[in-house]
Coordinates of C-alpha atoms in Angstrom, one line a residue:
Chain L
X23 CA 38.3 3.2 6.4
X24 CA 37.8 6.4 8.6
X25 CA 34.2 7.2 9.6
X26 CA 34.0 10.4 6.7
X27 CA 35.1 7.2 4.0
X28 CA 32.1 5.3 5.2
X29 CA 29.8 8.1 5.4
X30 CA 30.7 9.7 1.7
X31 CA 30.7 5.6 0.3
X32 CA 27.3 4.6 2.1
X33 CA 25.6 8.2 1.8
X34 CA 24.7 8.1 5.0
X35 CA 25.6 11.3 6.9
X36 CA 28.3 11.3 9.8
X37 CA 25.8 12.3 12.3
X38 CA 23.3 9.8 11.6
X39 CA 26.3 6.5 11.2
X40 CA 27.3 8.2 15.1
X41 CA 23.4 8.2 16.1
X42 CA 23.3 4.9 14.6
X43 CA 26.2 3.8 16.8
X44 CA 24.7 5.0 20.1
X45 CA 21.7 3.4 19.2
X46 CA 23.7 -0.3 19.1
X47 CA 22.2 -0.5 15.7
X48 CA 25.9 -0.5 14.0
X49 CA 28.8 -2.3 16.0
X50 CA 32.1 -0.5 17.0
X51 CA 34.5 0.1 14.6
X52 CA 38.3 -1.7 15.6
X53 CA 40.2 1.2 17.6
X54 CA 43.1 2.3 15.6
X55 CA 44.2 4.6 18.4
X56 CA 42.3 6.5 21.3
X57 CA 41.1 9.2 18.4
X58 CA 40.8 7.3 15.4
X59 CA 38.0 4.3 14.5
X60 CA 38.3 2.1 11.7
X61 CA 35.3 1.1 9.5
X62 CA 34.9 -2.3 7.0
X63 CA 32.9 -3.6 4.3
X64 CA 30.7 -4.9 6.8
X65 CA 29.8 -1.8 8.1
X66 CA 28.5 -0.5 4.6
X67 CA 26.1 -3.5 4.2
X68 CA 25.1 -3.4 7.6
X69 CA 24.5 0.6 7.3
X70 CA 22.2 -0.3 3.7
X71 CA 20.0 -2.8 5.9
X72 CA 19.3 0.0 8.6
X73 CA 18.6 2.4 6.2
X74 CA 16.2 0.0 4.1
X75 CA 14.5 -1.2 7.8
X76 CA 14.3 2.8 8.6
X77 CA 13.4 4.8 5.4
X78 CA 11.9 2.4 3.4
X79 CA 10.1 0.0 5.8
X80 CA 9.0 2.7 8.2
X81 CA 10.6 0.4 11.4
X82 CA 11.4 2.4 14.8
X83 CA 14.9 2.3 16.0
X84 CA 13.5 -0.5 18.8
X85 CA 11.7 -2.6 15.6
X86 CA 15.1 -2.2 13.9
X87 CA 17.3 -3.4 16.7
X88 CA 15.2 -6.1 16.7
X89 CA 15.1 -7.4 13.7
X90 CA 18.6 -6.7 13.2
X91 CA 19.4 -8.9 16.8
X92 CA 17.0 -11.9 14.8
X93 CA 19.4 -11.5 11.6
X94 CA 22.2 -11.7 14.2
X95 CA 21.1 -15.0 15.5
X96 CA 22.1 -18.2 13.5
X97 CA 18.6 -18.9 12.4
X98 CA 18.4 -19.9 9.0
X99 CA 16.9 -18.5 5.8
X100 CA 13.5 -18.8 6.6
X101 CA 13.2 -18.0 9.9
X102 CA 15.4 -14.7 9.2
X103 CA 12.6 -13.9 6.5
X104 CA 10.4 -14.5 8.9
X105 CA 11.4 -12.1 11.3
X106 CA 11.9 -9.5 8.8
X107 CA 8.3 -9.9 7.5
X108 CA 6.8 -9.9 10.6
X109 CA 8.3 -6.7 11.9
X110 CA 7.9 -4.8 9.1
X111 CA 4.7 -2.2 9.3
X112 CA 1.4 -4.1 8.4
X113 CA -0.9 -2.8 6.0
X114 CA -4.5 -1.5 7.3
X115 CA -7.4 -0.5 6.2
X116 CA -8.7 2.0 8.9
X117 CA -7.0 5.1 7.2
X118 CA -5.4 3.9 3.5
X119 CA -2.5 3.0 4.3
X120 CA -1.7 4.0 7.8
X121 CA -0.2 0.4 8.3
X122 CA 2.6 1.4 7.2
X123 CA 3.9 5.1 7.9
X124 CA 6.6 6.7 6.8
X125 CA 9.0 8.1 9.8
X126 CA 6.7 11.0 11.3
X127 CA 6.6 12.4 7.8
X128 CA 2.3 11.9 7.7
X129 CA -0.2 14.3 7.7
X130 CA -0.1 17.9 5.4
X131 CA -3.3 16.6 3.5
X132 CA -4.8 18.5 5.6
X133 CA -8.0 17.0 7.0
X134 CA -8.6 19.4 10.0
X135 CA -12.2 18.2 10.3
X136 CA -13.4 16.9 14.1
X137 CA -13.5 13.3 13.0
X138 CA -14.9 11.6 15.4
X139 CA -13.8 8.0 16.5
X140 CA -17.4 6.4 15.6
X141 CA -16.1 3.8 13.4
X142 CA -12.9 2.2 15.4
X143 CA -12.2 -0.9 13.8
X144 CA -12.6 -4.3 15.7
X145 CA -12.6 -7.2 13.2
X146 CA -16.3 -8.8 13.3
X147 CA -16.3 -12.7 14.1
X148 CA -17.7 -13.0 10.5
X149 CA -14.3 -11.3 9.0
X150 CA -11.9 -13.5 10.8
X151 CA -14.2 -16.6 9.8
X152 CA -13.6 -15.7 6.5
X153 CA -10.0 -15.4 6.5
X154 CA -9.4 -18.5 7.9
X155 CA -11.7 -20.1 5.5
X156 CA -9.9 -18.2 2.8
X157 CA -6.4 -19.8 4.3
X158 CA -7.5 -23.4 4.3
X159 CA -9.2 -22.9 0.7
X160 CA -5.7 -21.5 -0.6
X161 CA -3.8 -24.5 1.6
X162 CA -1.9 -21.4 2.9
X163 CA 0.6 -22.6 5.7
X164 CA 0.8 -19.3 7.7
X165 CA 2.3 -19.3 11.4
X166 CA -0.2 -18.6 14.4
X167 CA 1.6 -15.0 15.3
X168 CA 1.3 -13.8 11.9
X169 CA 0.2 -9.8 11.7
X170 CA -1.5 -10.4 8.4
X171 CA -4.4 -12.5 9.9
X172 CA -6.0 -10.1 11.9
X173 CA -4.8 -7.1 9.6
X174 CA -7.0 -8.9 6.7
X175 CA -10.0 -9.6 8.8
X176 CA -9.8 -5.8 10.0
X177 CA -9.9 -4.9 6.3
X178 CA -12.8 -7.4 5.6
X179 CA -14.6 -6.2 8.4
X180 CA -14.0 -2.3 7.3
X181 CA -15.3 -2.9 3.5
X182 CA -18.7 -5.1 5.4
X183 CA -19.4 -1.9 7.5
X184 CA -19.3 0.3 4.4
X185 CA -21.7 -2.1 2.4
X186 CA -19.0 -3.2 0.4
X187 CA -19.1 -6.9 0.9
X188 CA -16.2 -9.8 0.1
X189 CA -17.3 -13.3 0.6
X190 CA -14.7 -16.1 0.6
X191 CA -15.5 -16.9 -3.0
X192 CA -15.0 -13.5 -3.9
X193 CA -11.5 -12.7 -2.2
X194 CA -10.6 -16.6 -3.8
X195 CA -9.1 -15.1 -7.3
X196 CA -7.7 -12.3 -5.6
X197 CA -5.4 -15.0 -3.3
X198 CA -4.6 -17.2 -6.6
X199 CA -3.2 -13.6 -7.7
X200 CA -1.4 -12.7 -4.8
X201 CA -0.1 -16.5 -5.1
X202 CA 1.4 -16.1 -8.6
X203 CA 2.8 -12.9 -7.3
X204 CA 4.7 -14.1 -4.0
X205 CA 6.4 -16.7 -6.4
X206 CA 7.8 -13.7 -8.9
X207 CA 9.1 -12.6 -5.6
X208 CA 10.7 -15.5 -4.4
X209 CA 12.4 -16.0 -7.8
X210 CA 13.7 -13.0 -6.3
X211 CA 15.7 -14.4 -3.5
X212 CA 16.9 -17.7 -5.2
X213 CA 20.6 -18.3 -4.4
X214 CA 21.0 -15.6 -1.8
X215 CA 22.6 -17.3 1.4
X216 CA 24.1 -14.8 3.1
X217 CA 21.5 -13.8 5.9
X218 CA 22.0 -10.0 6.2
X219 CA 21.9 -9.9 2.2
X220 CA 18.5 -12.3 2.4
X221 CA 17.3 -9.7 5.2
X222 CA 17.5 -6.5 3.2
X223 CA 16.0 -8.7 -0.3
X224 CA 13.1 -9.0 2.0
X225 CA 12.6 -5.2 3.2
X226 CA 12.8 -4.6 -0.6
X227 CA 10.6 -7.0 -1.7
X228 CA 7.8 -6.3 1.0
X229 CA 8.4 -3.0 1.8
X230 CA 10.0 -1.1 -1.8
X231 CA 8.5 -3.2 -3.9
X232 CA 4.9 -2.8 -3.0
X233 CA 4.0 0.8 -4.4
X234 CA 5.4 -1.1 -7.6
X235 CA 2.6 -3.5 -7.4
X236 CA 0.3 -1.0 -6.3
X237 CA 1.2 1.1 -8.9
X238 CA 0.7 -1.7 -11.6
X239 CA -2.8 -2.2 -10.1
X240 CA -3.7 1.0 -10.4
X241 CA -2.1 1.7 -14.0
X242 CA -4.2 -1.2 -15.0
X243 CA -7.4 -0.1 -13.6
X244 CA -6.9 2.9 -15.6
X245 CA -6.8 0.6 -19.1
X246 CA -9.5 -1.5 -17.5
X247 CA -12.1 1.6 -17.2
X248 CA -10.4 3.0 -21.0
X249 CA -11.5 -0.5 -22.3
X250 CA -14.7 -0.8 -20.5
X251 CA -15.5 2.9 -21.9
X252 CA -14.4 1.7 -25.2
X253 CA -16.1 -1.0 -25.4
X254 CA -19.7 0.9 -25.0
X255 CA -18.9 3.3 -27.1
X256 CA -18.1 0.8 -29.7
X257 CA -21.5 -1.2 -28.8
X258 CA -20.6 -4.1 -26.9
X259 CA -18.0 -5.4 -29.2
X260 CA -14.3 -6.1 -27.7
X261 CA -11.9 -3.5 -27.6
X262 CA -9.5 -3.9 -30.8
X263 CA -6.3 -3.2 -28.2
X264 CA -6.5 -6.5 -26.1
Chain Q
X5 CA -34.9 14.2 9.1
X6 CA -33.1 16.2 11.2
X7 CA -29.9 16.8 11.6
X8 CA -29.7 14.6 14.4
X9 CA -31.3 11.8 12.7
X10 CA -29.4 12.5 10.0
X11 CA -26.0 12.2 12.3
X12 CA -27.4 9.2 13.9
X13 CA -28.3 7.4 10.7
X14 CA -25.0 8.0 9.2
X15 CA -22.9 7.7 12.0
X16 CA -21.3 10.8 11.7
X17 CA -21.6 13.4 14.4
X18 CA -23.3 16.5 14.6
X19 CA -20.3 18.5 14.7
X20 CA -18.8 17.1 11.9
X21 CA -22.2 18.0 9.7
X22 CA -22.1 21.1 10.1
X23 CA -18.6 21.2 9.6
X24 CA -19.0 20.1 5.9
X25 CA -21.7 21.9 4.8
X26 CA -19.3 24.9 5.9
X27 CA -17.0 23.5 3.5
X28 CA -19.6 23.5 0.9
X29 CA -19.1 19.8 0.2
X30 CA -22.7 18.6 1.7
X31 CA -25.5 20.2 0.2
X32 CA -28.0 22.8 2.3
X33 CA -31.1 20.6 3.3
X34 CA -34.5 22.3 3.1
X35 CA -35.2 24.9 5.4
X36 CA -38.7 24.1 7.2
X37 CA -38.5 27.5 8.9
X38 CA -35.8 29.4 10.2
X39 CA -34.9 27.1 12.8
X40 CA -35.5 24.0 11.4
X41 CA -34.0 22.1 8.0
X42 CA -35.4 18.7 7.1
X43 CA -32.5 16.6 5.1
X44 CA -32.8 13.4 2.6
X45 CA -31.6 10.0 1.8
X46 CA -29.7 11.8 -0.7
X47 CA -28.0 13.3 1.7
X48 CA -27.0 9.8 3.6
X49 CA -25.3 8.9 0.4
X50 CA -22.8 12.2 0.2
X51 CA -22.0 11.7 3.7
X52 CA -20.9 8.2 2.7
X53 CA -19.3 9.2 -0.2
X54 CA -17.5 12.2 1.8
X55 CA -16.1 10.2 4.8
X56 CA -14.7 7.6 2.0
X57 CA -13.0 10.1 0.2
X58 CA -11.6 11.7 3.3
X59 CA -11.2 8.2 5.7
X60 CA -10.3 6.0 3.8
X61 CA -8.7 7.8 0.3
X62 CA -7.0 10.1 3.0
X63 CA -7.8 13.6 0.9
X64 CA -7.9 16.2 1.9
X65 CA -11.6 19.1 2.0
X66 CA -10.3 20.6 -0.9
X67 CA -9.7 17.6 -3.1
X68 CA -13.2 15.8 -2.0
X69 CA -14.2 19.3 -2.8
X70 CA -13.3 18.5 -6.4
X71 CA -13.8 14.8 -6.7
X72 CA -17.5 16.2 -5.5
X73 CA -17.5 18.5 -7.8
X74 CA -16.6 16.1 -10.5
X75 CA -19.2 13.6 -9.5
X76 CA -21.7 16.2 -9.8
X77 CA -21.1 17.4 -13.4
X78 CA -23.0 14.7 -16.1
X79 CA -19.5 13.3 -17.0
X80 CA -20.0 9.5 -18.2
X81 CA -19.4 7.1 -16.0
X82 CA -15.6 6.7 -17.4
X83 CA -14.9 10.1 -16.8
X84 CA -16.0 9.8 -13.0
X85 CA -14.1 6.7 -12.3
X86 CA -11.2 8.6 -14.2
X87 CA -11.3 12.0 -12.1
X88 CA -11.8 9.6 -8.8
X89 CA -8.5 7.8 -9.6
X90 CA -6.6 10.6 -10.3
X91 CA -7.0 12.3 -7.4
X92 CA -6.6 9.8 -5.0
X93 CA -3.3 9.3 -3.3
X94 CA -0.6 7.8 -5.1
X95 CA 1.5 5.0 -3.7
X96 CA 5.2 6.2 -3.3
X97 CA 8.4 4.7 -2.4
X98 CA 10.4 7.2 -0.9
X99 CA 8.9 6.6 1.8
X100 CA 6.8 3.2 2.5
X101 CA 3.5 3.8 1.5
X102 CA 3.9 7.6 2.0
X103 CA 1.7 8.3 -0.7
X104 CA -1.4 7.5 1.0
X105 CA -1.2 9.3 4.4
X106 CA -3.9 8.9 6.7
X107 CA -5.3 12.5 7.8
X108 CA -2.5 13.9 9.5
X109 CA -2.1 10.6 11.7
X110 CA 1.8 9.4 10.5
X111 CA 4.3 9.5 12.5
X112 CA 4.6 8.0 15.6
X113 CA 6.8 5.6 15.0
X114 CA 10.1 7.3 16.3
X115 CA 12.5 7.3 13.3
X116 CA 14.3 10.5 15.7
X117 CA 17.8 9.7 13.8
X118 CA 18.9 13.1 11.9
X119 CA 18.1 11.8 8.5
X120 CA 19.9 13.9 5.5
X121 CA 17.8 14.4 1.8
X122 CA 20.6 12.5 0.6
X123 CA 18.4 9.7 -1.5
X124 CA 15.6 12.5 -2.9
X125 CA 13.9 10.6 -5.3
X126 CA 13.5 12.2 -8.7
X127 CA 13.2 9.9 -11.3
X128 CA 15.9 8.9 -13.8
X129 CA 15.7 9.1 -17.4
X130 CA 16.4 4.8 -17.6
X131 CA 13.2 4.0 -15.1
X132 CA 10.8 6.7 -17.1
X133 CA 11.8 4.8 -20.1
X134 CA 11.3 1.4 -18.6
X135 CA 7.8 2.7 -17.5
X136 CA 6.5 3.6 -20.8
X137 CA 7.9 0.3 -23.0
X138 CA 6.2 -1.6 -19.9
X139 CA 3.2 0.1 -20.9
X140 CA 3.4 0.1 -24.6
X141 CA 4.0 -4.1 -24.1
X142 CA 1.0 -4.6 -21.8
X143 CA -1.0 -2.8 -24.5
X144 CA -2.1 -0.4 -22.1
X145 CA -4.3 2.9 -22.7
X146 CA -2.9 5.1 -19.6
X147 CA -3.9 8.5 -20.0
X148 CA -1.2 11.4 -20.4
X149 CA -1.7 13.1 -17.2
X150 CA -1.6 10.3 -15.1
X151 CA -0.4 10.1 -12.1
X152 CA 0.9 6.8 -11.9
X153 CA 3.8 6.8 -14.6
X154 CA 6.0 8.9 -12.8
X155 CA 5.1 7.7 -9.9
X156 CA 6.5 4.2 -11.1
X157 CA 9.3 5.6 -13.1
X158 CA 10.4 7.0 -9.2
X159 CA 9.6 3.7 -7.3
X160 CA 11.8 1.8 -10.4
X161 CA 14.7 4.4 -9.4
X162 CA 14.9 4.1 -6.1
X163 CA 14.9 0.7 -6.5
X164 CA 17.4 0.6 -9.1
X165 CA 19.7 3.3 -6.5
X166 CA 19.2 0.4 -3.6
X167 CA 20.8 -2.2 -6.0
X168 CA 17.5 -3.9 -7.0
X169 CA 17.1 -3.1 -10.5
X170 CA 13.4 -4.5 -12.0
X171 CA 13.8 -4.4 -16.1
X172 CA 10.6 -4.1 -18.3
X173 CA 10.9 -8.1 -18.8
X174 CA 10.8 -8.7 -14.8
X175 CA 8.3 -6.4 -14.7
X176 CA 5.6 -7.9 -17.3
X177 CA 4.5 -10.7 -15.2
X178 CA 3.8 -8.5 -12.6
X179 CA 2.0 -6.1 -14.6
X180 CA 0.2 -9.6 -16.2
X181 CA -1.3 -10.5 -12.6
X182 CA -1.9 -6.4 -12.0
X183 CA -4.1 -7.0 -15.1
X184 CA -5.9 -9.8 -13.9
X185 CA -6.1 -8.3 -10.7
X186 CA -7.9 -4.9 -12.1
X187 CA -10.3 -7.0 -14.3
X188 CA -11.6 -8.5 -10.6
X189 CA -11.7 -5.1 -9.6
X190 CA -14.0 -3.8 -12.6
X191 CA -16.4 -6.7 -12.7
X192 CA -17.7 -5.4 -9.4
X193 CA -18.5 -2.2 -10.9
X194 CA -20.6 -4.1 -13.6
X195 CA -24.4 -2.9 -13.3
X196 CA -24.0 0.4 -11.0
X197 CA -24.7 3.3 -13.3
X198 CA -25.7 6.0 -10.6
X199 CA -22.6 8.2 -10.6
X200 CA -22.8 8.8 -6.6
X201 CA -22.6 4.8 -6.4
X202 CA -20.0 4.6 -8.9
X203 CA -17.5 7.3 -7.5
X204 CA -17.9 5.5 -4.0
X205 CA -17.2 1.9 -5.5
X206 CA -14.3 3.6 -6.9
X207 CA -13.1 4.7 -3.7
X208 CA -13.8 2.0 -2.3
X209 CA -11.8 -0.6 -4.8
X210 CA -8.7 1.5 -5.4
X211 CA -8.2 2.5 -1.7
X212 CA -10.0 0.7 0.7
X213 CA -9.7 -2.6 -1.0
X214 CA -5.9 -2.2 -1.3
X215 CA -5.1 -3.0 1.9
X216 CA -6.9 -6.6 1.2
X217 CA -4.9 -7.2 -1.4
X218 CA -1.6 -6.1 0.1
X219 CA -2.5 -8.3 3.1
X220 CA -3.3 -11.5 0.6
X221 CA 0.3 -10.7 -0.9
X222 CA 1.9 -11.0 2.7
X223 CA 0.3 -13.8 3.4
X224 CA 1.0 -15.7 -0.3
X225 CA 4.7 -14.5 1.1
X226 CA 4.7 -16.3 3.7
X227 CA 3.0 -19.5 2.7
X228 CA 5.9 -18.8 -0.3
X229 CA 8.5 -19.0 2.4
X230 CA 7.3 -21.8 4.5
X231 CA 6.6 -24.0 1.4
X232 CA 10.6 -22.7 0.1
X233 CA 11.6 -23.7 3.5
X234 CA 9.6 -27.8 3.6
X235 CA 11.1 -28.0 -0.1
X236 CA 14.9 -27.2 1.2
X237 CA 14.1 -29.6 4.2
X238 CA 12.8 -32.6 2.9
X239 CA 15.8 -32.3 0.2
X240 CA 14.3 -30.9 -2.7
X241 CA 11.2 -32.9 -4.1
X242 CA 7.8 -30.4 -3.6
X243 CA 6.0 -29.5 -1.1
X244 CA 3.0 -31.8 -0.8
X245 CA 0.5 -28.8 0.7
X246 CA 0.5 -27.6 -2.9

């Protein structure tokens, strides 16, 4: 197919599949002629990945070429999931949610106040303690360069300076939940071989998915505090709706 | 105190003070004489309560304006928690984790490609239908104007436009752990009855603990891999870590 094919049947816009192309992100088409390029099924899939790395997992054109190089490679599935997870923004708790950005599309809430930066985050020795305790409690096998250790202690560390304390035994249900979770996911990805396919199951999974879960956490706290209210207001007996 | 014990005490500078009781969302202290105003531990606590709101929720003056205004009124202590949620940011897909920008801090990451609006999300009528027999299954009391259903019904779609369709039935286990997960969250809210307390745990559980348990869902992800990987590579019998 012609480049306008591939641009009306992936959605993505001529300029951006040519920007995309300069960028090495999307190989050359096959040369028909000096004028004319022509564009395969490959080239959609591969096209969906960038998009999913760009849009939805907030990845720079470098991160992207990156992880796109890995998926490249003949690794296998997990090391290609590995990749993936690794480079994908990391979730932080210094500002909600700055871990993972959108593309430049931030700010417009609008908090012109001179902030100062009195409470950088550095991860207290106690924090990153924790977490490891926290790893070898769960029997977690997770990789010396993972992103997520020190990103958790920073968050521990955060919530300590704010008085708002999480011991090990505290943050223990909360991993047997996140357990039980990452299993639904990987139910997920059963029978998926095809590495580029397995790649963009684990931008959506990490990356899409996790408003969903954050959404279902907070549409739950909201029937938490109803049934807590409720449950006052009735005198102490359990609400009738659980 | 002073104001510069005040600012030392807090952590929060001078400037910054000042800058909020322009903004009418810290109280005047009590003017000794015309030079002079002496401030209380009362007002330690709305300086806590204000950088959380702004920090770490990521709102803006005018809706910690209202959240304080909220807190103020003699609501119940269901009706704080309820206006505290609502106006914190939601989680969005459109963009990764969009929803809760930092204060004017995104971007940064380089995605310079000349994206189109081609994938707007609205929601379509199939995922705002999924939403609410999710939430009639779960037995959940969400309130009408909640924020959360459409923002779920618009996550579900762009999933469902990527080619990752979640039905209500994959959803429910999710929205079993979510439940589990938010009953954590409320039995540390068990025992504070001071409003001002009660609007900062709030802040502090649905924002600033988020990040924690996004990070524990990484990390369960990757243990998930590594232990999918061992199973694949030692020919199919489980993993002994578990």
């Amino acid at each position: 197919m012609r480049i306008s094919e591939l641009s009306r049947r992936s959605g993505v816009p001529v300029a951006t599949i040519k920007y995309y192309r300069r960028e090495g992100l999307l190989p050359e088409g096959r040369a028909l002629n000096p004028t004319a390029v022509e564009y395969g099924e490959e080239h959609i899939q591969r096209l969906r990945l960038i998009r999913s790395l760009i849009q939805l997992g907030g990845l720079s054109v470098a991160r992207t070429r990156e992880v796109l190089e890995a998926v490249d490679r003949p690794l296998d599935a997990f090391e290609t999931l590995g990749v993936v997870h690794h480079a994908l923004p990391v979730p932080s708790a210094d500002k909600a949610g700055k871990g993972s950005q959108g593309s430049g599309q931030g700010g417009g809430q609008g908090d012109s106040s001179p902030d100062s930066a009195a409470d950088e985050t550095t991860s207290d020795e106690g924090s990153a303690a924790r977490v490891e305790t926290l790893i070898n409690s769960m029997g977690w096998q997770i990789s010396g360069g993972s992103p997520h250790r020190p990103a958790l202690a920073e968050s521990l560390a955060a919530l300590t300076r704010l008085g708002a304390d999480y011991t090990t035994d505290d943050l223990i249900p909360y991993a047997r939940l996140a357990t039980a979770t990452a299993d639904l996911d990987f139910m997920r990805l059963e029978g998926i071989d095809d590495r580029i396919a397995l790649a963009e199951r684990a931008v959506f999974l990490t990356v899409l998915f996790e408003p969903v879960v954050r959404l279902l956490r907070r549409l739950a706290q909201e029937d938490a505090n109803h049934r807590r209210h409720h449950r006052r207001a009735s005198g102490g007996s359990e609400p009738p709706a659980e």
